[in-house]
Amino acid sequence: MMLEINDLEVHYGAVRAVRGVSLVAAAGRVALVLGANGAGKSSTLRTAAGFLHGESGSIVVDGEEMRGKRAHAMVRRGVVLVPEGRKIFAPLTVEENLRLGGYRASRRDVSRAIGEVYEQFPILGERRKGMAGLLSGGEQQMLAFGRALMSKPRVMLMDEPSMGLAPSIVQTVMDGARSIADSGVAVLMVEQNAEAALRIADDVSVMTRGSITWTGVAAEASLHAVHAVLGDTALE
Ligand SMILES: Nc1ncnc2c1ncn2[C@@H]1O[C@H](COP(=O)(O)OP(=O)(O)O)[C@@H](O)[C@H]1O
Ligand SMILES: [Mg+2]
């Protein structure tokens, strides 16, 4: 299973937010895109997830051109976005949030999928009757992962999962992302937190003002090199 983004352009009026970006996400791997605020990371993911259509370029899922298809069509093809800021439903319980992620499936399939999410993230099972808004930030991010997993994705697009989390929790969330990839999902993650994300990533690209300016394997992406490209904001 493979997601390929080729030469993607996304504009907002005169603002060229994404300029000729090409990225690949493959099953079992974490492809990481590091970039400062405003680099165009969310615009790239939102286009790959069908929430934006982009100006040109291609979004290919298993060999099929999908750019311009709507988000529900992307979900059906196995591509799901875990949005920036998590966007969980605070007044609903953990389990109700998970059910929302599985709304297309039969009741029995939903129950089975919920059980699988609790196996992968036991803390969600322990909190299943609790209000999602009362979870810690890290638990809310796990819930956002879990809700996305309910649609049995083959590609997960993760928009800054560490944003706003206490440093002590960030690695746990990154480990969660790693375990999702290890279960066979293709993960495309965008982050500003280079240090934590590099520990679990396989492939790394650096995005600067709408363009990919560096690509390599995580083991070779020394923090020093990333810092030089991203500037100080990347390592804060
Ligand atoms: N809805 C929008 N309308 C106009 N400009 C936008 C909109 N969303 C993002 N932008 C601009 O596009 C650029 C990239 O934004 P974004 O993709 O959100 O970057 P990132 O996720 O890396 O912080 C920024 O200059 C931002 O101001
Ligand atoms: Mg963003």
PDB file of N, CA and C in Angstrom, residues 98-141:
ATOM      1  N   LEU A  98     -15.069   7.112  19.436  1.00  0.00           N
ATOM      2  CA  LEU A  98     -14.611   6.017  18.573  1.00  0.00           C
ATOM      3  C   LEU A  98     -15.725   5.586  17.621  1.00  0.00           C
ATOM      4  N   ARG A  99     -16.964   5.516  18.143  1.00  0.00           N
ATOM      5  CA  ARG A  99     -18.087   5.116  17.283  1.00  0.00           C
ATOM      6  C   ARG A  99     -18.231   6.063  16.102  1.00  0.00           C
ATOM      7  N   LEU A 100     -17.984   7.353  16.343  1.00  0.00           N
ATOM      8  CA  LEU A 100     -18.095   8.329  15.253  1.00  0.00           C
ATOM      9  C   LEU A 100     -17.097   8.017  14.140  1.00  0.00           C
ATOM     10  N   GLY A 101     -15.941   7.463  14.525  1.00  0.00           N
ATOM     11  CA  GLY A 101     -14.934   7.119  13.514  1.00  0.00           C
ATOM     12  C   GLY A 101     -15.317   5.898  12.701  1.00  0.00           C
ATOM     13  N   GLY A 102     -16.280   5.121  13.195  1.00  0.00           N
ATOM     14  CA  GLY A 102     -16.657   3.892  12.502  1.00  0.00           C
ATOM     15  C   GLY A 102     -18.064   3.929  11.950  1.00  0.00           C
ATOM     16  N   TYR A 103     -18.541   5.144  11.661  1.00  0.00           N
ATOM     17  CA  TYR A 103     -19.959   5.292  11.324  1.00  0.00           C
ATOM     18  C   TYR A 103     -20.387   4.546  10.059  1.00  0.00           C
ATOM     19  N   ARG A 104     -19.412   4.174   9.207  1.00  0.00           N
ATOM     20  CA  ARG A 104     -19.800   3.501   7.961  1.00  0.00           C
ATOM     21  C   ARG A 104     -20.012   1.997   8.145  1.00  0.00           C
ATOM     22  N   ALA A 105     -19.471   1.462   9.270  1.00  0.00           N
ATOM     23  CA  ALA A 105     -19.446   0.004   9.431  1.00  0.00           C
ATOM     24  C   ALA A 105     -20.707  -0.500  10.134  1.00  0.00           C
ATOM     25  N   SER A 106     -20.932  -1.795  10.067  1.00  0.00           N
ATOM     26  CA  SER A 106     -22.049  -2.405  10.790  1.00  0.00           C
ATOM     27  C   SER A 106     -21.757  -2.361  12.284  1.00  0.00           C
ATOM     28  N   ARG A 107     -22.843  -2.557  13.095  1.00  0.00           N
ATOM     29  CA  ARG A 107     -22.663  -2.449  14.540  1.00  0.00           C
ATOM     30  C   ARG A 107     -21.642  -3.469  15.054  1.00  0.00           C
ATOM     31  N   ARG A 108     -21.703  -4.694  14.510  1.00  0.00           N
ATOM     32  CA  ARG A 108     -20.779  -5.711  14.996  1.00  0.00           C
ATOM     33  C   ARG A 108     -19.331  -5.362  14.620  1.00  0.00           C
ATOM     34  N   ASP A 109     -19.155  -4.847  13.409  1.00  0.00           N
ATOM     35  CA  ASP A 109     -17.805  -4.449  12.990  1.00  0.00           C
ATOM     36  C   ASP A 109     -17.280  -3.307  13.858  1.00  0.00           C
ATOM     37  N   VAL A 110     -18.193  -2.380  14.216  1.00  0.00           N
ATOM     38  CA  VAL A 110     -17.780  -1.263  15.069  1.00  0.00           C
ATOM     39  C   VAL A 110     -17.313  -1.788  16.420  1.00  0.00           C
ATOM     40  N   SER A 111     -18.079  -2.708  17.009  1.00  0.00           N
ATOM     41  CA  SER A 111     -17.692  -3.246  18.317  1.00  0.00           C
ATOM     42  C   SER A 111     -16.341  -3.938  18.242  1.00  0.00           C
ATOM     43  N   ARG A 112     -16.135  -4.697  17.168  1.00  0.00           N
ATOM     44  CA  ARG A 112     -14.853  -5.382  17.025  1.00  0.00           C
ATOM     45  C   ARG A 112     -13.716  -4.366  16.864  1.00  0.00           C
ATOM     46  N   ALA A 113     -13.973  -3.329  16.068  1.00  0.00           N
ATOM     47  CA  ALA A 113     -12.934  -2.320  15.839  1.00  0.00           C
ATOM     48  C   ALA A 113     -12.604  -1.580  17.137  1.00  0.00           C
ATOM     49  N   ILE A 114     -13.639  -1.301  17.943  1.00  0.00           N
ATOM     50  CA  ILE A 114     -13.398  -0.630  19.227  1.00  0.00           C
ATOM     51  C   ILE A 114     -12.517  -1.511  20.103  1.00  0.00           C
ATOM     52  N   GLY A 115     -12.822  -2.807  20.133  1.00  0.00           N
ATOM     53  CA  GLY A 115     -12.006  -3.740  20.910  1.00  0.00           C
ATOM     54  C   GLY A 115     -10.555  -3.732  20.470  1.00  0.00           C
ATOM     55  N   GLU A 116     -10.337  -3.636  19.168  1.00  0.00           N
ATOM     56  CA  GLU A 116      -8.960  -3.609  18.657  1.00  0.00           C
ATOM     57  C   GLU A 116      -8.239  -2.333  19.065  1.00  0.00           C
ATOM     58  N   VAL A 117      -8.989  -1.210  19.044  1.00  0.00           N
ATOM     59  CA  VAL A 117      -8.372   0.051  19.470  1.00  0.00           C
ATOM     60  C   VAL A 117      -7.979  -0.034  20.952  1.00  0.00           C
ATOM     61  N   TYR A 118      -8.852  -0.639  21.785  1.00  0.00           N
ATOM     62  CA  TYR A 118      -8.533  -0.764  23.211  1.00  0.00           C
ATOM     63  C   TYR A 118      -7.342  -1.685  23.436  1.00  0.00           C
ATOM     64  N   GLU A 119      -7.193  -2.685  22.560  1.00  0.00           N
ATOM     65  CA  GLU A 119      -6.018  -3.554  22.677  1.00  0.00           C
ATOM     66  C   GLU A 119      -4.744  -2.786  22.376  1.00  0.00           C
ATOM     67  N   GLN A 120      -4.817  -1.939  21.336  1.00  0.00           N
ATOM     68  CA  GLN A 120      -3.629  -1.189  20.940  1.00  0.00           C
ATOM     69  C   GLN A 120      -3.327  -0.061  21.929  1.00  0.00           C
ATOM     70  N   PHE A 121      -4.380   0.586  22.432  1.00  0.00           N
ATOM     71  CA  PHE A 121      -4.210   1.699  23.373  1.00  0.00           C
ATOM     72  C   PHE A 121      -5.057   1.433  24.626  1.00  0.00           C
ATOM     73  N   PRO A 122      -4.544   0.610  25.550  1.00  0.00           N
ATOM     74  CA  PRO A 122      -5.335   0.188  26.720  1.00  0.00           C
ATOM     75  C   PRO A 122      -5.879   1.345  27.551  1.00  0.00           C
ATOM     76  N   ILE A 123      -5.176   2.460  27.556  1.00  0.00           N
ATOM     77  CA  ILE A 123      -5.641   3.586  28.358  1.00  0.00           C
ATOM     78  C   ILE A 123      -7.026   4.056  27.895  1.00  0.00           C
ATOM     79  N   LEU A 124      -7.311   3.910  26.599  1.00  0.00           N
ATOM     80  CA  LEU A 124      -8.629   4.315  26.077  1.00  0.00           C
ATOM     81  C   LEU A 124      -9.715   3.376  26.592  1.00  0.00           C
ATOM     82  N   GLY A 125      -9.370   2.112  26.739  1.00  0.00           N
ATOM     83  CA  GLY A 125     -10.328   1.153  27.300  1.00  0.00           C
ATOM     84  C   GLY A 125     -10.638   1.483  28.749  1.00  0.00           C
ATOM     85  N   GLU A 126      -9.600   1.827  29.487  1.00  0.00           N
ATOM     86  CA  GLU A 126      -9.811   2.184  30.900  1.00  0.00           C
ATOM     87  C   GLU A 126     -10.695   3.416  31.046  1.00  0.00           C
ATOM     88  N   ARG A 127     -10.611   4.318  30.067  1.00  0.00           N
ATOM     89  CA  ARG A 127     -11.341   5.593  30.142  1.00  0.00           C
ATOM     90  C   ARG A 127     -12.610   5.591  29.283  1.00  0.00           C
ATOM     91  N   ARG A 128     -13.061   4.431  28.830  1.00  0.00           N
ATOM     92  CA  ARG A 128     -14.052   4.435  27.751  1.00  0.00           C
ATOM     93  C   ARG A 128     -15.365   5.111  28.100  1.00  0.00           C
ATOM     94  N   LYS A 129     -15.747   5.106  29.380  1.00  0.00           N
ATOM     95  CA  LYS A 129     -17.010   5.761  29.766  1.00  0.00           C
ATOM     96  C   LYS A 129     -16.812   7.226  30.158  1.00  0.00           C
ATOM     97  N   GLY A 130     -15.564   7.661  30.175  1.00  0.00           N
ATOM     98  CA  GLY A 130     -15.278   9.024  30.596  1.00  0.00           C
ATOM     99  C   GLY A 130     -15.426  10.018  29.452  1.00  0.00           C
ATOM    100  N   MET A 131     -15.692  11.260  29.820  1.00  0.00           N
ATOM    101  CA  MET A 131     -15.793  12.307  28.808  1.00  0.00           C
ATOM    102  C   MET A 131     -14.439  12.565  28.174  1.00  0.00           C
ATOM    103  N   ALA A 132     -14.433  12.647  26.852  1.00  0.00           N
ATOM    104  CA  ALA A 132     -13.173  12.830  26.132  1.00  0.00           C
ATOM    105  C   ALA A 132     -12.483  14.126  26.558  1.00  0.00           C
ATOM    106  N   GLY A 133     -13.279  15.143  26.877  1.00  0.00           N
ATOM    107  CA  GLY A 133     -12.707  16.431  27.248  1.00  0.00           C
ATOM    108  C   GLY A 133     -11.938  16.386  28.560  1.00  0.00           C
ATOM    109  N   LEU A 134     -12.146  15.330  29.340  1.00  0.00           N
ATOM    110  CA  LEU A 134     -11.441  15.209  30.622  1.00  0.00           C
ATOM    111  C   LEU A 134     -10.133  14.430  30.486  1.00  0.00           C
ATOM    112  N   LEU A 135      -9.858  13.894  29.297  1.00  0.00           N
ATOM    113  CA  LEU A 135      -8.588  13.183  29.095  1.00  0.00           C
ATOM    114  C   LEU A 135      -7.431  14.166  29.094  1.00  0.00           C
ATOM    115  N   SER A 136      -6.252  13.681  29.428  1.00  0.00           N
ATOM    116  CA  SER A 136      -5.053  14.506  29.272  1.00  0.00           C
ATOM    117  C   SER A 136      -4.801  14.727  27.780  1.00  0.00           C
ATOM    118  N   GLY A 137      -3.930  15.679  27.473  1.00  0.00           N
ATOM    119  CA  GLY A 137      -3.619  15.967  26.070  1.00  0.00           C
ATOM    120  C   GLY A 137      -3.108  14.742  25.336  1.00  0.00           C
ATOM    121  N   GLY A 138      -2.227  13.991  25.992  1.00  0.00           N
ATOM    122  CA  GLY A 138      -1.670  12.799  25.355  1.00  0.00           C
ATOM    123  C   GLY A 138      -2.738  11.748  25.099  1.00  0.00           C
ATOM    124  N   GLU A 139      -3.642  11.594  26.068  1.00  0.00           N
ATOM    125  CA  GLU A 139      -4.735  10.626  25.894  1.00  0.00           C
ATOM    126  C   GLU A 139      -5.685  11.075  24.781  1.00  0.00           C
ATOM    127  N   GLN A 140      -5.901  12.384  24.689  1.00  0.00           N
ATOM    128  CA  GLN A 140      -6.758  12.891  23.604  1.00  0.00           C
ATOM    129  C   GLN A 140      -6.134  12.603  22.243  1.00  0.00           C
ATOM    130  N   GLN A 141      -4.798  12.690  22.176  1.00  0.00           N
ATOM    131  CA  GLN A 141      -4.140  12.379  20.904  1.00  0.00           C
ATOM    132  C   GLN A 141      -4.277  10.887  20.584  1.00  0.00           C
TER     133      GLN A 141
END
